[in-house]
Structure formats: structure tokens, C-alpha cells
Tab-separated table of C-alpha atoms in Angstrom:
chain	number	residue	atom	x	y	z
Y	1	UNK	CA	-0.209	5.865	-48.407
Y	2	UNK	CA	3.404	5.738	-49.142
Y	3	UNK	CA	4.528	3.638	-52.908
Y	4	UNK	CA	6.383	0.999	-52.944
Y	5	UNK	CA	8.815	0.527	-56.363
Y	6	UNK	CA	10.571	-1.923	-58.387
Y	7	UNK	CA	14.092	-1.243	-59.040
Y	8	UNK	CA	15.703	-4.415	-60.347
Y	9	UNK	CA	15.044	-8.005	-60.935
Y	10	UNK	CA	17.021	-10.694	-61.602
Y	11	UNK	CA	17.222	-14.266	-61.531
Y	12	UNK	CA	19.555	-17.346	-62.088
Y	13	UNK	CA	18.583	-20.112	-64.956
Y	14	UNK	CA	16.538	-22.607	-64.041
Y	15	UNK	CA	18.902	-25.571	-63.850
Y	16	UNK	CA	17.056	-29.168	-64.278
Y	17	UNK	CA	17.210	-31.788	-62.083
Y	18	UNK	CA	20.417	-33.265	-61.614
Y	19	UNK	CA	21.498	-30.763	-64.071
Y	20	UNK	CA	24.263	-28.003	-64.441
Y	21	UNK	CA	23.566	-26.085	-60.960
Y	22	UNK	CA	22.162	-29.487	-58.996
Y	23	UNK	CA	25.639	-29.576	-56.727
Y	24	UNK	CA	25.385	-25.627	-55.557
Y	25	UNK	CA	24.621	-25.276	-51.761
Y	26	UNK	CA	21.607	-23.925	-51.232
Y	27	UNK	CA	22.583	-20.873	-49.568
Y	28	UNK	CA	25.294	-20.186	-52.060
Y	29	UNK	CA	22.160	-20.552	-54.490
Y	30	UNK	CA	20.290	-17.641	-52.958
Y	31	UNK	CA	23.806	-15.755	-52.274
Y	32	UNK	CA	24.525	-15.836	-56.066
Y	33	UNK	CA	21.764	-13.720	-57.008
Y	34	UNK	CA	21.794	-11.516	-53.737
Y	35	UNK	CA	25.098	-10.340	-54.406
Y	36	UNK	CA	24.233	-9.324	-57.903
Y	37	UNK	CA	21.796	-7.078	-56.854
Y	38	UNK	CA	23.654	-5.287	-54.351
Y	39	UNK	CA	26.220	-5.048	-57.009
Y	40	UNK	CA	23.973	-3.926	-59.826
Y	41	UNK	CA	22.057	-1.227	-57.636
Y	42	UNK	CA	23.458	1.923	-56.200
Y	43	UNK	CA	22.483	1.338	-52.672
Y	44	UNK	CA	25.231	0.890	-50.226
Y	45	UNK	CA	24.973	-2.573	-48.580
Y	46	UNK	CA	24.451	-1.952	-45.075
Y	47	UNK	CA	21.676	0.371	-45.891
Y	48	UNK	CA	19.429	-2.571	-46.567
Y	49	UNK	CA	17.115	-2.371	-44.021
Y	50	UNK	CA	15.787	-6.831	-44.631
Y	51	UNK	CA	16.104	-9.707	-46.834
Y	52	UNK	CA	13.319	-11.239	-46.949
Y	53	UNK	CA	13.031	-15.184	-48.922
Y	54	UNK	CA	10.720	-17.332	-49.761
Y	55	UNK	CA	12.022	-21.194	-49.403
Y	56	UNK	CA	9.683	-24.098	-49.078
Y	57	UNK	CA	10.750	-27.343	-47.704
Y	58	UNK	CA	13.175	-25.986	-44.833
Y	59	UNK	CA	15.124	-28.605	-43.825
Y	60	UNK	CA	19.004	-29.744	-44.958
Y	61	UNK	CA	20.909	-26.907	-46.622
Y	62	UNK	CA	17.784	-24.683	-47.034
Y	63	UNK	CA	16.695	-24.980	-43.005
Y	64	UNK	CA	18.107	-21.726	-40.772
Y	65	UNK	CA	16.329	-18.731	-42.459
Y	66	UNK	CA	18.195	-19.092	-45.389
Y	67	UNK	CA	17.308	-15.529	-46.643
Y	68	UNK	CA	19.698	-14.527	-43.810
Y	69	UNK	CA	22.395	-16.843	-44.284
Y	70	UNK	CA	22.426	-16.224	-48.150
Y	71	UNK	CA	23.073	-13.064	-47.411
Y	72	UNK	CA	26.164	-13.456	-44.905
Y	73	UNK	CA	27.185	-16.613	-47.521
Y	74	UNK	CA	27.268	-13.399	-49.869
Y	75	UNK	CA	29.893	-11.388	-47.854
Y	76	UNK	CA	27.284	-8.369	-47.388
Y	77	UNK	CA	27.033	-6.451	-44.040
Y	78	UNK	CA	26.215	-8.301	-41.319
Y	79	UNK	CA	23.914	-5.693	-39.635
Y	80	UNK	CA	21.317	-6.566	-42.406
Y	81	UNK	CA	18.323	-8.911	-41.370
Y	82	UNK	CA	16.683	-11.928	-42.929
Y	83	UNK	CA	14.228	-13.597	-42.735
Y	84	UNK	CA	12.516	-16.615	-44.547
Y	85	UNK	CA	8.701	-17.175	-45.877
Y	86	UNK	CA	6.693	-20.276	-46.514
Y	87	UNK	CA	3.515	-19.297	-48.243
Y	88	UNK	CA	4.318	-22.816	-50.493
Y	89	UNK	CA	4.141	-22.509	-54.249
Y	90	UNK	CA	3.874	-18.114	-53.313
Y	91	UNK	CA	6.389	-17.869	-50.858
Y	92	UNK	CA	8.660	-15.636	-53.072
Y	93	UNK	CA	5.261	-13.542	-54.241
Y	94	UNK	CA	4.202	-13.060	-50.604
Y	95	UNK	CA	7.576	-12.391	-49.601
Y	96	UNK	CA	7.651	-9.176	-51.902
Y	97	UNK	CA	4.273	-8.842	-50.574
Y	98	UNK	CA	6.059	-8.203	-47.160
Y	99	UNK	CA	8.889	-6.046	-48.074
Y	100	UNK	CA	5.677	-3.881	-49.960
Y	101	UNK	CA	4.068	-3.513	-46.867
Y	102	UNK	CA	6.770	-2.564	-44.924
Y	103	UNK	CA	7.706	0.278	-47.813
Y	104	UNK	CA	4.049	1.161	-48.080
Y	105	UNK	CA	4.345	1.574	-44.226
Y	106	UNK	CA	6.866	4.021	-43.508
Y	107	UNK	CA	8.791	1.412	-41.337
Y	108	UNK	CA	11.538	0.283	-43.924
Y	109	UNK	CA	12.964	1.967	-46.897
Y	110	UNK	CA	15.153	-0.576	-48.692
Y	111	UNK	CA	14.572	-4.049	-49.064
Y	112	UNK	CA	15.891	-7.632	-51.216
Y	113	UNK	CA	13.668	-10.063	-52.216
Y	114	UNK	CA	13.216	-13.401	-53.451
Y	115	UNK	CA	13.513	-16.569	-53.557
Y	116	UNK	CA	15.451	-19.799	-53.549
Y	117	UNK	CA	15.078	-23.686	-53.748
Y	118	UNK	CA	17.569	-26.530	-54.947
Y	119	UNK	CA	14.916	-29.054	-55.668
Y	120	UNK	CA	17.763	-31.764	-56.402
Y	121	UNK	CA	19.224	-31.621	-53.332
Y	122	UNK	CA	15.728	-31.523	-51.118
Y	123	UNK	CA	13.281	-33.083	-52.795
Y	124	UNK	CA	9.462	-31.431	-52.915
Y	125	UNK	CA	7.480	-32.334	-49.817
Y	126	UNK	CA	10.653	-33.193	-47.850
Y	127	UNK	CA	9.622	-31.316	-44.809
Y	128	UNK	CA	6.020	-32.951	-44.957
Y	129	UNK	CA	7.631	-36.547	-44.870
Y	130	UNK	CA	10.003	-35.776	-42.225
Y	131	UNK	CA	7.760	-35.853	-39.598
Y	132	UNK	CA	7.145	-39.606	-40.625
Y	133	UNK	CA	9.791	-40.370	-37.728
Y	134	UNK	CA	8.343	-38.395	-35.190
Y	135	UNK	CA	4.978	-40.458	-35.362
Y	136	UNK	CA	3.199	-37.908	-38.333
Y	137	UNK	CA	1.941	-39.491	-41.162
Y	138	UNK	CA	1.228	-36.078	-43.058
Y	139	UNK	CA	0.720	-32.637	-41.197
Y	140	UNK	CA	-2.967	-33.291	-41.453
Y	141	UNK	CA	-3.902	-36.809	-40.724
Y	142	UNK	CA	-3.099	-36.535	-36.921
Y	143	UNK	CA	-5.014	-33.393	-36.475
Y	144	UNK	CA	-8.257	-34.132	-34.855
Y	145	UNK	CA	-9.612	-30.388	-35.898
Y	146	UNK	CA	-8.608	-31.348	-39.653
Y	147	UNK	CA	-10.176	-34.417	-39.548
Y	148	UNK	CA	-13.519	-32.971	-38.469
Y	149	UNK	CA	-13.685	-30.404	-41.100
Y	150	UNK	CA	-12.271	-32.107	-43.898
Y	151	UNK	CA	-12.120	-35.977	-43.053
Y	152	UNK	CA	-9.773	-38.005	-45.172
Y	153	UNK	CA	-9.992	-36.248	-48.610
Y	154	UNK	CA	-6.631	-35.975	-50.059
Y	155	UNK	CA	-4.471	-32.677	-49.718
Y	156	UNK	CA	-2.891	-33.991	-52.623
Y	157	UNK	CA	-1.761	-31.464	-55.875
Y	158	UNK	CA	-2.598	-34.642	-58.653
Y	159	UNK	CA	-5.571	-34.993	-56.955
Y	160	UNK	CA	-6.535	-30.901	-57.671
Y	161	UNK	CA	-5.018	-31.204	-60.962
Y	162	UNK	CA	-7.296	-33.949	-62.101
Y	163	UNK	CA	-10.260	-32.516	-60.442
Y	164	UNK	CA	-9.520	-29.260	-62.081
Y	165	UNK	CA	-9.052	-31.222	-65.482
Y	166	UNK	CA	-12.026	-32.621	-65.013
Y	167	UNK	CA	-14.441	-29.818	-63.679
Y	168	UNK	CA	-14.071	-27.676	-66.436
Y	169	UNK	CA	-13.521	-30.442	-68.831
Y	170	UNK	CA	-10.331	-30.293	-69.954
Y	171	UNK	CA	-8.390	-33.524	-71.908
Y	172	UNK	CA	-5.317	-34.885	-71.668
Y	173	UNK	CA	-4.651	-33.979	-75.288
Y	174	UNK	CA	-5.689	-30.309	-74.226
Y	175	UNK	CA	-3.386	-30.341	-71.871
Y	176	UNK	CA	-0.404	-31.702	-73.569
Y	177	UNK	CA	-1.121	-29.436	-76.999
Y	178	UNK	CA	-1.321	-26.199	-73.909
Y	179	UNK	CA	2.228	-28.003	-72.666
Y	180	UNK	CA	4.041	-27.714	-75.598
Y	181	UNK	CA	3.129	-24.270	-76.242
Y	182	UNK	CA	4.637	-23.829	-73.215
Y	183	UNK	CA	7.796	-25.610	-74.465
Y	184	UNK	CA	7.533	-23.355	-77.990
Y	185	UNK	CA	7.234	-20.288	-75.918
Y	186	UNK	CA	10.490	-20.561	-73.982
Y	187	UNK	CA	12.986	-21.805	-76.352
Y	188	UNK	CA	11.693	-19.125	-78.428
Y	189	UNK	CA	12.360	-16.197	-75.850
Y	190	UNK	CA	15.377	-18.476	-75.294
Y	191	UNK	CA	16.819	-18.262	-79.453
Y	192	UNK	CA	15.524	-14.590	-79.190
Y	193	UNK	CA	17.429	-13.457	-76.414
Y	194	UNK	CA	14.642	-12.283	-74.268
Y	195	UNK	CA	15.981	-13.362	-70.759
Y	196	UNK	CA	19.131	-12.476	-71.615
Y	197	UNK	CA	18.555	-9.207	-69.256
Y	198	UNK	CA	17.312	-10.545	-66.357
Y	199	UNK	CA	19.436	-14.038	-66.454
Y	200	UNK	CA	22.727	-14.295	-63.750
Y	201	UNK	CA	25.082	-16.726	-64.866
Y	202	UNK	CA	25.727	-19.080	-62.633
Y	203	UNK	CA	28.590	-22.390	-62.885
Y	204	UNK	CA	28.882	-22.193	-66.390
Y	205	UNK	CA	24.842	-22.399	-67.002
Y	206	UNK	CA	24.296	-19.131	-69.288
Y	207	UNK	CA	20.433	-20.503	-70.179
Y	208	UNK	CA	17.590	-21.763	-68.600
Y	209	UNK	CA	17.925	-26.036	-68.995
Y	210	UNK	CA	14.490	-27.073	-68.342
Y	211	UNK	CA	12.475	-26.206	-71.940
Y	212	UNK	CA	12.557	-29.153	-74.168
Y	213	UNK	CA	12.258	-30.262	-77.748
Y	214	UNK	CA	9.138	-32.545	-77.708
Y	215	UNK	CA	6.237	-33.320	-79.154
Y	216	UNK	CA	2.856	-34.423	-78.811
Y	217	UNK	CA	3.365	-38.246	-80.189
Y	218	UNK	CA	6.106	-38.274	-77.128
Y	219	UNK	CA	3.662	-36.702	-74.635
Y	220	UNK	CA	1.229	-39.192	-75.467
Y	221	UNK	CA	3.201	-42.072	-74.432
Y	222	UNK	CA	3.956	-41.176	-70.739
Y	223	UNK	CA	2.369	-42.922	-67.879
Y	224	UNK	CA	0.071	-41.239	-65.586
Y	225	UNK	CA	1.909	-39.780	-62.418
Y	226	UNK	CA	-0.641	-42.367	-60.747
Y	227	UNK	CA	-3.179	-44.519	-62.377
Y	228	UNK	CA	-5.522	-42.509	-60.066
Y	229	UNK	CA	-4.886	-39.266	-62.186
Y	230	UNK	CA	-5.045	-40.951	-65.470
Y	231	UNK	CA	-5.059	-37.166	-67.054
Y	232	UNK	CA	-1.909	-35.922	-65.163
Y	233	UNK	CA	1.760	-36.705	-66.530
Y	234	UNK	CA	5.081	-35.391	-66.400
Y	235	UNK	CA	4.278	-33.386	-69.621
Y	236	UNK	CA	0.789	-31.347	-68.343
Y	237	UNK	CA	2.920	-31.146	-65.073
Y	238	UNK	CA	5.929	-28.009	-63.868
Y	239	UNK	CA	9.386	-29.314	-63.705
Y	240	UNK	CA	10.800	-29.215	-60.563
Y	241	UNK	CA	14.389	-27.541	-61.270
Y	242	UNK	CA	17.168	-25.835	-58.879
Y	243	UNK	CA	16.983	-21.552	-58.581
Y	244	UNK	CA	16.451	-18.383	-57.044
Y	245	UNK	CA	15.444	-14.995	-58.302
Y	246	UNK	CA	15.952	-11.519	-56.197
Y	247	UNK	CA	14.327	-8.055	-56.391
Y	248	UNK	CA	15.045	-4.466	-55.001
Y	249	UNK	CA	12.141	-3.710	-53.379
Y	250	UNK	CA	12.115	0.612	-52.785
Y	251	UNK	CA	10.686	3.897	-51.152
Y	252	UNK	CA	10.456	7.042	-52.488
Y	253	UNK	CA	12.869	8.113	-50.293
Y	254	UNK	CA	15.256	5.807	-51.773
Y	255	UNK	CA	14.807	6.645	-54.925
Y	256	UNK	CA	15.200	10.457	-54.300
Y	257	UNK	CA	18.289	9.434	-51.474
Y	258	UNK	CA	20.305	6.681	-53.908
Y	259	UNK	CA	19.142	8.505	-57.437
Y	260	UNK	CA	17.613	5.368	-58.420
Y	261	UNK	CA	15.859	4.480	-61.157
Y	262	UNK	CA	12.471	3.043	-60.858
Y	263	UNK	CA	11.182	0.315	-63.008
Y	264	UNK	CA	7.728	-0.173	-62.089
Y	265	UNK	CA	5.205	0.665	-59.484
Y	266	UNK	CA	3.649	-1.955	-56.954
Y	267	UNK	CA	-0.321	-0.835	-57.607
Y	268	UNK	CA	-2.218	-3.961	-55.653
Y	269	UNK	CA	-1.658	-6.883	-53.120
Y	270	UNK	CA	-3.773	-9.064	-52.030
Y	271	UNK	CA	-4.032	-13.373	-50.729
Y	272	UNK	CA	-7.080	-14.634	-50.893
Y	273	UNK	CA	-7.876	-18.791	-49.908
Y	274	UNK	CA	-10.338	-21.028	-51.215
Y	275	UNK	CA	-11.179	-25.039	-50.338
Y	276	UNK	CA	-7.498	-26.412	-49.587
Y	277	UNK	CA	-8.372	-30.049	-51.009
Y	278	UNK	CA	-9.588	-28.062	-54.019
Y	279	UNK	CA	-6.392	-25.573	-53.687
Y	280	UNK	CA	-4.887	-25.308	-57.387
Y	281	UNK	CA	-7.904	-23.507	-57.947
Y	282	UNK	CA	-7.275	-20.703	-55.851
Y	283	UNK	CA	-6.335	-18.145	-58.303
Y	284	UNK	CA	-9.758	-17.999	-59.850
Y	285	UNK	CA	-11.519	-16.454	-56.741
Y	286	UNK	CA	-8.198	-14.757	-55.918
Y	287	UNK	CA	-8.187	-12.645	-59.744
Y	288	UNK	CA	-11.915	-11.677	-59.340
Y	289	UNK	CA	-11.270	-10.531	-55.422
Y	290	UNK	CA	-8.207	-8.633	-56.707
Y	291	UNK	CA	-9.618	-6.796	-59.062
Y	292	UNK	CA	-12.366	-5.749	-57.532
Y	293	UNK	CA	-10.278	-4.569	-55.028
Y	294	UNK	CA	-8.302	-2.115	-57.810
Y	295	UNK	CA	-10.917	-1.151	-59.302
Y	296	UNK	CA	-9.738	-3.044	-62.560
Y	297	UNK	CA	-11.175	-4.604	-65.313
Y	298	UNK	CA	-8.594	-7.673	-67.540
Y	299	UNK	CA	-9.137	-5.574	-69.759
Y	300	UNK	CA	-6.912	-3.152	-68.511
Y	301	UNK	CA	-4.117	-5.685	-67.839
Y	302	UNK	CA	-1.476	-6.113	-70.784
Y	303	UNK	CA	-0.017	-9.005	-69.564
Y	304	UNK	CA	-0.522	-12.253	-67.300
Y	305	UNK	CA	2.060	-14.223	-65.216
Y	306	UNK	CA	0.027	-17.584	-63.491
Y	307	UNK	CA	1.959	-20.066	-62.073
Y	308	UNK	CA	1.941	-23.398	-64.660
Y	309	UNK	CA	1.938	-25.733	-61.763
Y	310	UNK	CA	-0.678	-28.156	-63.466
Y	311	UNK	CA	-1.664	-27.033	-67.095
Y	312	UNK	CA	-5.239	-27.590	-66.025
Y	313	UNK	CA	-4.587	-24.573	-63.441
Y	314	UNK	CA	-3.819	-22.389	-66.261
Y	315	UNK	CA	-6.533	-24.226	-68.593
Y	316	UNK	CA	-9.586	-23.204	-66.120
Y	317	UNK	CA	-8.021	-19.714	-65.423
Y	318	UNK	CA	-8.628	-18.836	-68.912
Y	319	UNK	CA	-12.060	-20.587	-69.114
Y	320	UNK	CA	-13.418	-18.537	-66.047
Y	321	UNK	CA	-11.673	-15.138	-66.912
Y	322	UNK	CA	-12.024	-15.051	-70.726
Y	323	UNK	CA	-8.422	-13.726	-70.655
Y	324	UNK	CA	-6.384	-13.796	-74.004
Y	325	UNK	CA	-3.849	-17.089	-73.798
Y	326	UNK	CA	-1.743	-14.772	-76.205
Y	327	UNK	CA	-1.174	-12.587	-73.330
Y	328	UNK	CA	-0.595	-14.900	-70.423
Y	329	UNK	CA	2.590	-16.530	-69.939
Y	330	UNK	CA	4.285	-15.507	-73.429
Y	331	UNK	CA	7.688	-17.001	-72.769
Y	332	UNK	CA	6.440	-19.984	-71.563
Y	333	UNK	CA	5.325	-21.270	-67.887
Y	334	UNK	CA	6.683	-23.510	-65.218
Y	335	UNK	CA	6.145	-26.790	-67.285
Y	336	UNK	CA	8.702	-25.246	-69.599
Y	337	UNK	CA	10.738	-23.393	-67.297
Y	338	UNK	CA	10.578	-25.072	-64.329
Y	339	UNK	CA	8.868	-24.557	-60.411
Y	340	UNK	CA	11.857	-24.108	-57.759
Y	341	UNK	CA	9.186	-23.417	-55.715
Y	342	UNK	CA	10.400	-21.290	-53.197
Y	343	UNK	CA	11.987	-19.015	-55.658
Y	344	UNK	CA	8.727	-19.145	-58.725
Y	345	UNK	CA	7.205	-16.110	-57.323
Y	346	UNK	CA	10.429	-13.774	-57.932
Y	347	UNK	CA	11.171	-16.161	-60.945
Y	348	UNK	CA	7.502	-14.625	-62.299
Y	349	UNK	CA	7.459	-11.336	-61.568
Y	350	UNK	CA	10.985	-11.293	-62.860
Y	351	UNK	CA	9.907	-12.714	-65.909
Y	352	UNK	CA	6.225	-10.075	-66.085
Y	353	UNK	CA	8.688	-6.921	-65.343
Y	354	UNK	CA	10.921	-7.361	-68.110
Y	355	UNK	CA	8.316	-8.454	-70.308
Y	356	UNK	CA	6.311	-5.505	-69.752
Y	357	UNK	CA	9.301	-3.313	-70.647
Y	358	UNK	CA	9.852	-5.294	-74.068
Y	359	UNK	CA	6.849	-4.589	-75.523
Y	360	UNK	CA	5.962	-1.306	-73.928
Y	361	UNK	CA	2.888	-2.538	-71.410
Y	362	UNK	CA	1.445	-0.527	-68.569
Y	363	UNK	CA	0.100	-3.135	-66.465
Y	364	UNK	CA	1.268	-6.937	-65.288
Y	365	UNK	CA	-0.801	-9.020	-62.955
Y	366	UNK	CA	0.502	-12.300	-61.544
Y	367	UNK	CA	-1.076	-15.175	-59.589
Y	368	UNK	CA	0.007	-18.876	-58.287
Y	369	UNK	CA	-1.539	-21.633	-56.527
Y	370	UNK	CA	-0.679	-22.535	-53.294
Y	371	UNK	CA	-0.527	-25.310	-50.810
Y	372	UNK	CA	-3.544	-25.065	-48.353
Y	373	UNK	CA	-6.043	-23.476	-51.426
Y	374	UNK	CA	-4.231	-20.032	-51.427
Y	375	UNK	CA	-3.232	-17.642	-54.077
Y	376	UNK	CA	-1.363	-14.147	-54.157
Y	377	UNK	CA	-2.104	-11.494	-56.655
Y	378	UNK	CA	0.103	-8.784	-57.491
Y	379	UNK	CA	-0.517	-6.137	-60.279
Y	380	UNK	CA	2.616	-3.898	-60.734
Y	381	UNK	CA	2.624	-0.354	-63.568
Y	382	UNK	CA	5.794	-0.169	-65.306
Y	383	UNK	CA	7.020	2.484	-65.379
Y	384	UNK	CA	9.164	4.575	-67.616
């Protein structure tokens, strides 16, 4: 089978909410860092042969496949294609899923991915409420086939959190000392300079806005999202935050036909789903299918990118795998750096690639939950 390869990754900050990039258009979001690949990359830009986005929450400004009209936004070719993924929390990861496929295929030779999500302007679960008008409560509740299979239990992400927490018995104050590591971790790579690389300015934001200076006394006095989730704060909880990441997404052909550089190698896909009231879980079952599938031990995996959607995710990840926390998530996670959901899957494999290359590591694997009890897995080998 043909490879698939990593040429470049890049990604804007992560601005906070209501902060330094909440007034950009959506589609001007996703343009930004489009355009900056095509720039950076010797690959003229009507050879692209598909953009393909992940954007959750498709309504407003981010509703028309906005992987196509970033790209037009952009002032690139208009004979290039787009289209747009929801996979939730993964739809970036599954979109570079895709554009692997189609490379691993033989069907497509050239490809941008990513992500994008301006979770100022369109709140999370926008789409899910919007329904509300036409007579749907939630997507589920009116589904007589849902209802039989899974009754009235809550498809609710505090709900998983807290069950998680709970499960594998993990405490508040576990979860808030795990959060600000997670702060620690990013202002650090911030002070050190470590995202510098793979960071596109963007409206006068240089840095990423969402890590904070805080501490546990402070953690300890937040309310519970819910007095039903009496573990689960703002602090053990991702940011949300306005983004979008991109990759260049190559055949060997490409590299041989553009002289291109490649940066790492995509070795393993794979999805896997679990028990969607459960579904922050997912990525447990998903790591152990996924390697099996490789043929790989952990032990052969330098480093670890997981989605920190919930710290608890993380928390039980570790329990189950035995994995070293030193190695997963080293600049910090999504309660640090924020979840523009949408765009977190490019944001993280952004983030593993350039990590990797830092310290010299073969092998990166990354993993997310996802809405419906779903979780992607990619392992990539750098390269070089």
C-alpha cells in the first residue's frame, strides 16, 4: 500500500473566549492558516487535489462546508475542493484520517487539512439546540430507536466526566493538582519558545491566551458545573477558545514531483466506538484496538497526545494503560490550551509532530474522545 506523509503543520493561537481573535469570521479563521500553508509549502495551489475540515457545530458563520469556503475566503484556486467533517471532539483527526486514505489509495496526491471553530461566536452544542424550534428537544429524545436501546440516560459530557471520575476513583483534588500541571506545562513551552514554530500569528495574538496563572487554593473554590457533577468544574474541565490548525497531507509522488521534504510518516489509523452515554471513555478501548492493530507495544511510543477534554479522561487513560504522565501531553492539554473543537485534532497532532522533532522521538500516538462514545487513533514516525 501506498504512504501517506506529513509535510507541514501549523496552527493559529488559541484565542480565549471573548478574547484577542473572538471577532474573526469563521471562515477567515480557517482561511488564515490555509493560506499559510500553501505559502509555506512548495506545491503550486491548484495542484491541491481537497481540503478537507473538521468543524463541529455547523450553523452561522461556520455552516456551508466551511473547509471550502476558507479556502476561496483565502484567494486560492477555485478548482480545489472542500469539504467539511463532523466526527465531534475528532473531526480534525478523522479529517486527516480521510485525506490518509485517499493518499494511501492512489486516488489523490495532495491534500490540506484541518480544522476550525470560533467557539465565541457559536457557542458548543449550538447545532444540537437549534432544532429546539423545529419541535427537537435533543437529537436523541425524539428517536423512538434511541429510546429503546438507551432510554433516557443522559448523552451528556459532565455526566461521562463524573462517571469517569468516579469509576476509577479519581478526586476532585486529583483532578485539579492534574489541571494545573496542565497550566505549568504550557506557559512553560510558552516562556521556552516551543510553539514558536508551529504558531501563525493572527490579529496581533503572537501566543496562545488560554493557559493561566492559578493555583490550587483558587481551583478549590469554584462551583460545580452542576450540583449533579459535584467533581467537575471549570478548572478539571478544557477551555473552549476560538482556532484552527492545517496540515499538508502528501504522496510519494509529491514528494519526489514538488522536492518536498517529509516530516513524518502516517504508520496507523483507526476509530473505534464504545457505549455513547459512557463516551469520554472511548479512547481506552480505542489505544488497546490500535495497537493491536500495529503490532505495537506503549512501549514503543515516545510520546502521547490525548485530548484533555475532562481531566478524568486523561486520569483513567493513564490508570488503564500504565503510560508515563511525563510523556503524555508535555506542553500541556486542552484545559490549558484550550478545545476549539473542530480544529483540536490538527491543534494535537500539530502540537505531537513538532514535539517529536524537539526531542528527537520516533513515534507519536494521539487519541480524543468523541461525541457518540468514539475515539480516533493515529500513530505517525517522524521522520528525519
Amino acid at each position: 500500500m501506498a504512504e501517506a506523509y506529513i509535510v507541514d503543520a501549523l496552527r493559529t493561537p488559541t484565542g480565549r473566549r471573548k478574547g484577542g481573535l473572538s471577532h474573526v469570521h469563521a471562515i477567515d479563521l480557517g482561511a488564515h492558516v490555509l493560506k499559510a500553508l500553501v505559502e509555506r509549502n512548495d506545491v503550486p495551489a491548484d495542484a491541491y487535489d481537497d481540503v478537507i475540515f473538521g468543524c463541529v457545530d455547523t450553523i452561522g458563520s461556520q455552516a456551508g462546508d466551511i473547509a471550502r469556503t476558507s479556502w476561496l475566503a483565502a484567494g486560492l484556486p477555485l478548482n480545489v475542493a472542500g469539504t467539511t467533517v463532523d466526527r465531534q471532539c475528532g473531526s480534525s483527526q478523522q479529517a486527516l484520517h480521510f485525506a490518509a486514505q485517499a493518499v494511501m489509495s492512489g486516488t489523490q496526491d495532495v491534500i490540506a487539512v484541518g480544522g476550525v471553530q470560533t467557539m465565541t461566536q457559536i457557542p458548543i452544542s449550538a447545532a444540537m439546540l437549534a432544532g429546539q424550534s423545529y419541535g427537537f428537544t435533543t437529537p436523541f429524545a425524539e428517536s423512538k430507536g434511541w429510546q429503546a436501546r438507551f432510554g433516557d440516560a443522559p448523552v451528556n459530557q459532565f455526566y461521562a466526566a463524573q462517571r469517569i471520575a468516579d469509576h476509577w476513583g479519581i478526586s476532585r483534588a486529583d483532578m485539579e493538582t492534574f489541571a494545573l500541571e496542565s497550566h505549568r506545562r504550557a506557559l512553560h513551552a510558552i516562556e521556552a519558545g516551543y510553539f514558536d514554530r508551529e504558531i501563525v500569528p493572527l490579529e496581533g495574538v503572537t501566543r496562545d491566551e488560554t493557559p493561566r496563572q492559578t493555583t490550587l487554593e483558587k481551583m478549590a473554590e469554584l462551583e460545580p458545573v452542576d450540583p449533579t457533577y459535584p467533581s467537575i468544574t471549570a478548572a478539571v474541565s478544557s477551555q473552549t477558545c476560538d482556532a484552527s490548525a492545517a496540515l499538508l497531507v502528501v504522496s510519494e509522488d509529491a514528494l519526489k514531483r514538488y522536492n518536498l521534504t517529509p516530516r513524518a510518516r502516517i504508520h496507523h489509523i483507526s476509530v473505534c466506538g464504545d457505549d455513547p452515554i459512557w463516551h469520554l471513555r472511548a479512547p481506552i478501548p480505542a489505544t488497546e484496538a490500535a495497537l493491536k492493530k500495529a503490532g505495537m507495544t506503549l512501549d514503543q511510543i515516545d510520546l502521547v497526545e490525548i485530548n484533555e477534554a475532562f481531566a478524568s479522561v486523561v486520569m483513567s487513560w493513564l490508570q488503564e494503560t500504565g503510560y508515563s504522565h511525563d510523556k503524555t501531553n508535555v506542553n500541556g492539554g486542552a484545559i490549558a490550551l484550550g478545545h476549539p473543537l473542530g480544529a483540536s485534532g490538527a491543534r494535537l497532532m500539530t502540537g505531537l509532530l513538532h514535539e517529536l522533532e524537539r526531542r528527537g522521538g520516533r513515534y507519536g500516538l494521539q487519541t480524543m474522545c468523541e461525541g457518540g462514545g468514539q475515539a480516533n487513533v493515529t500513530i505517525i514516525e517522524r521522520l528525519g
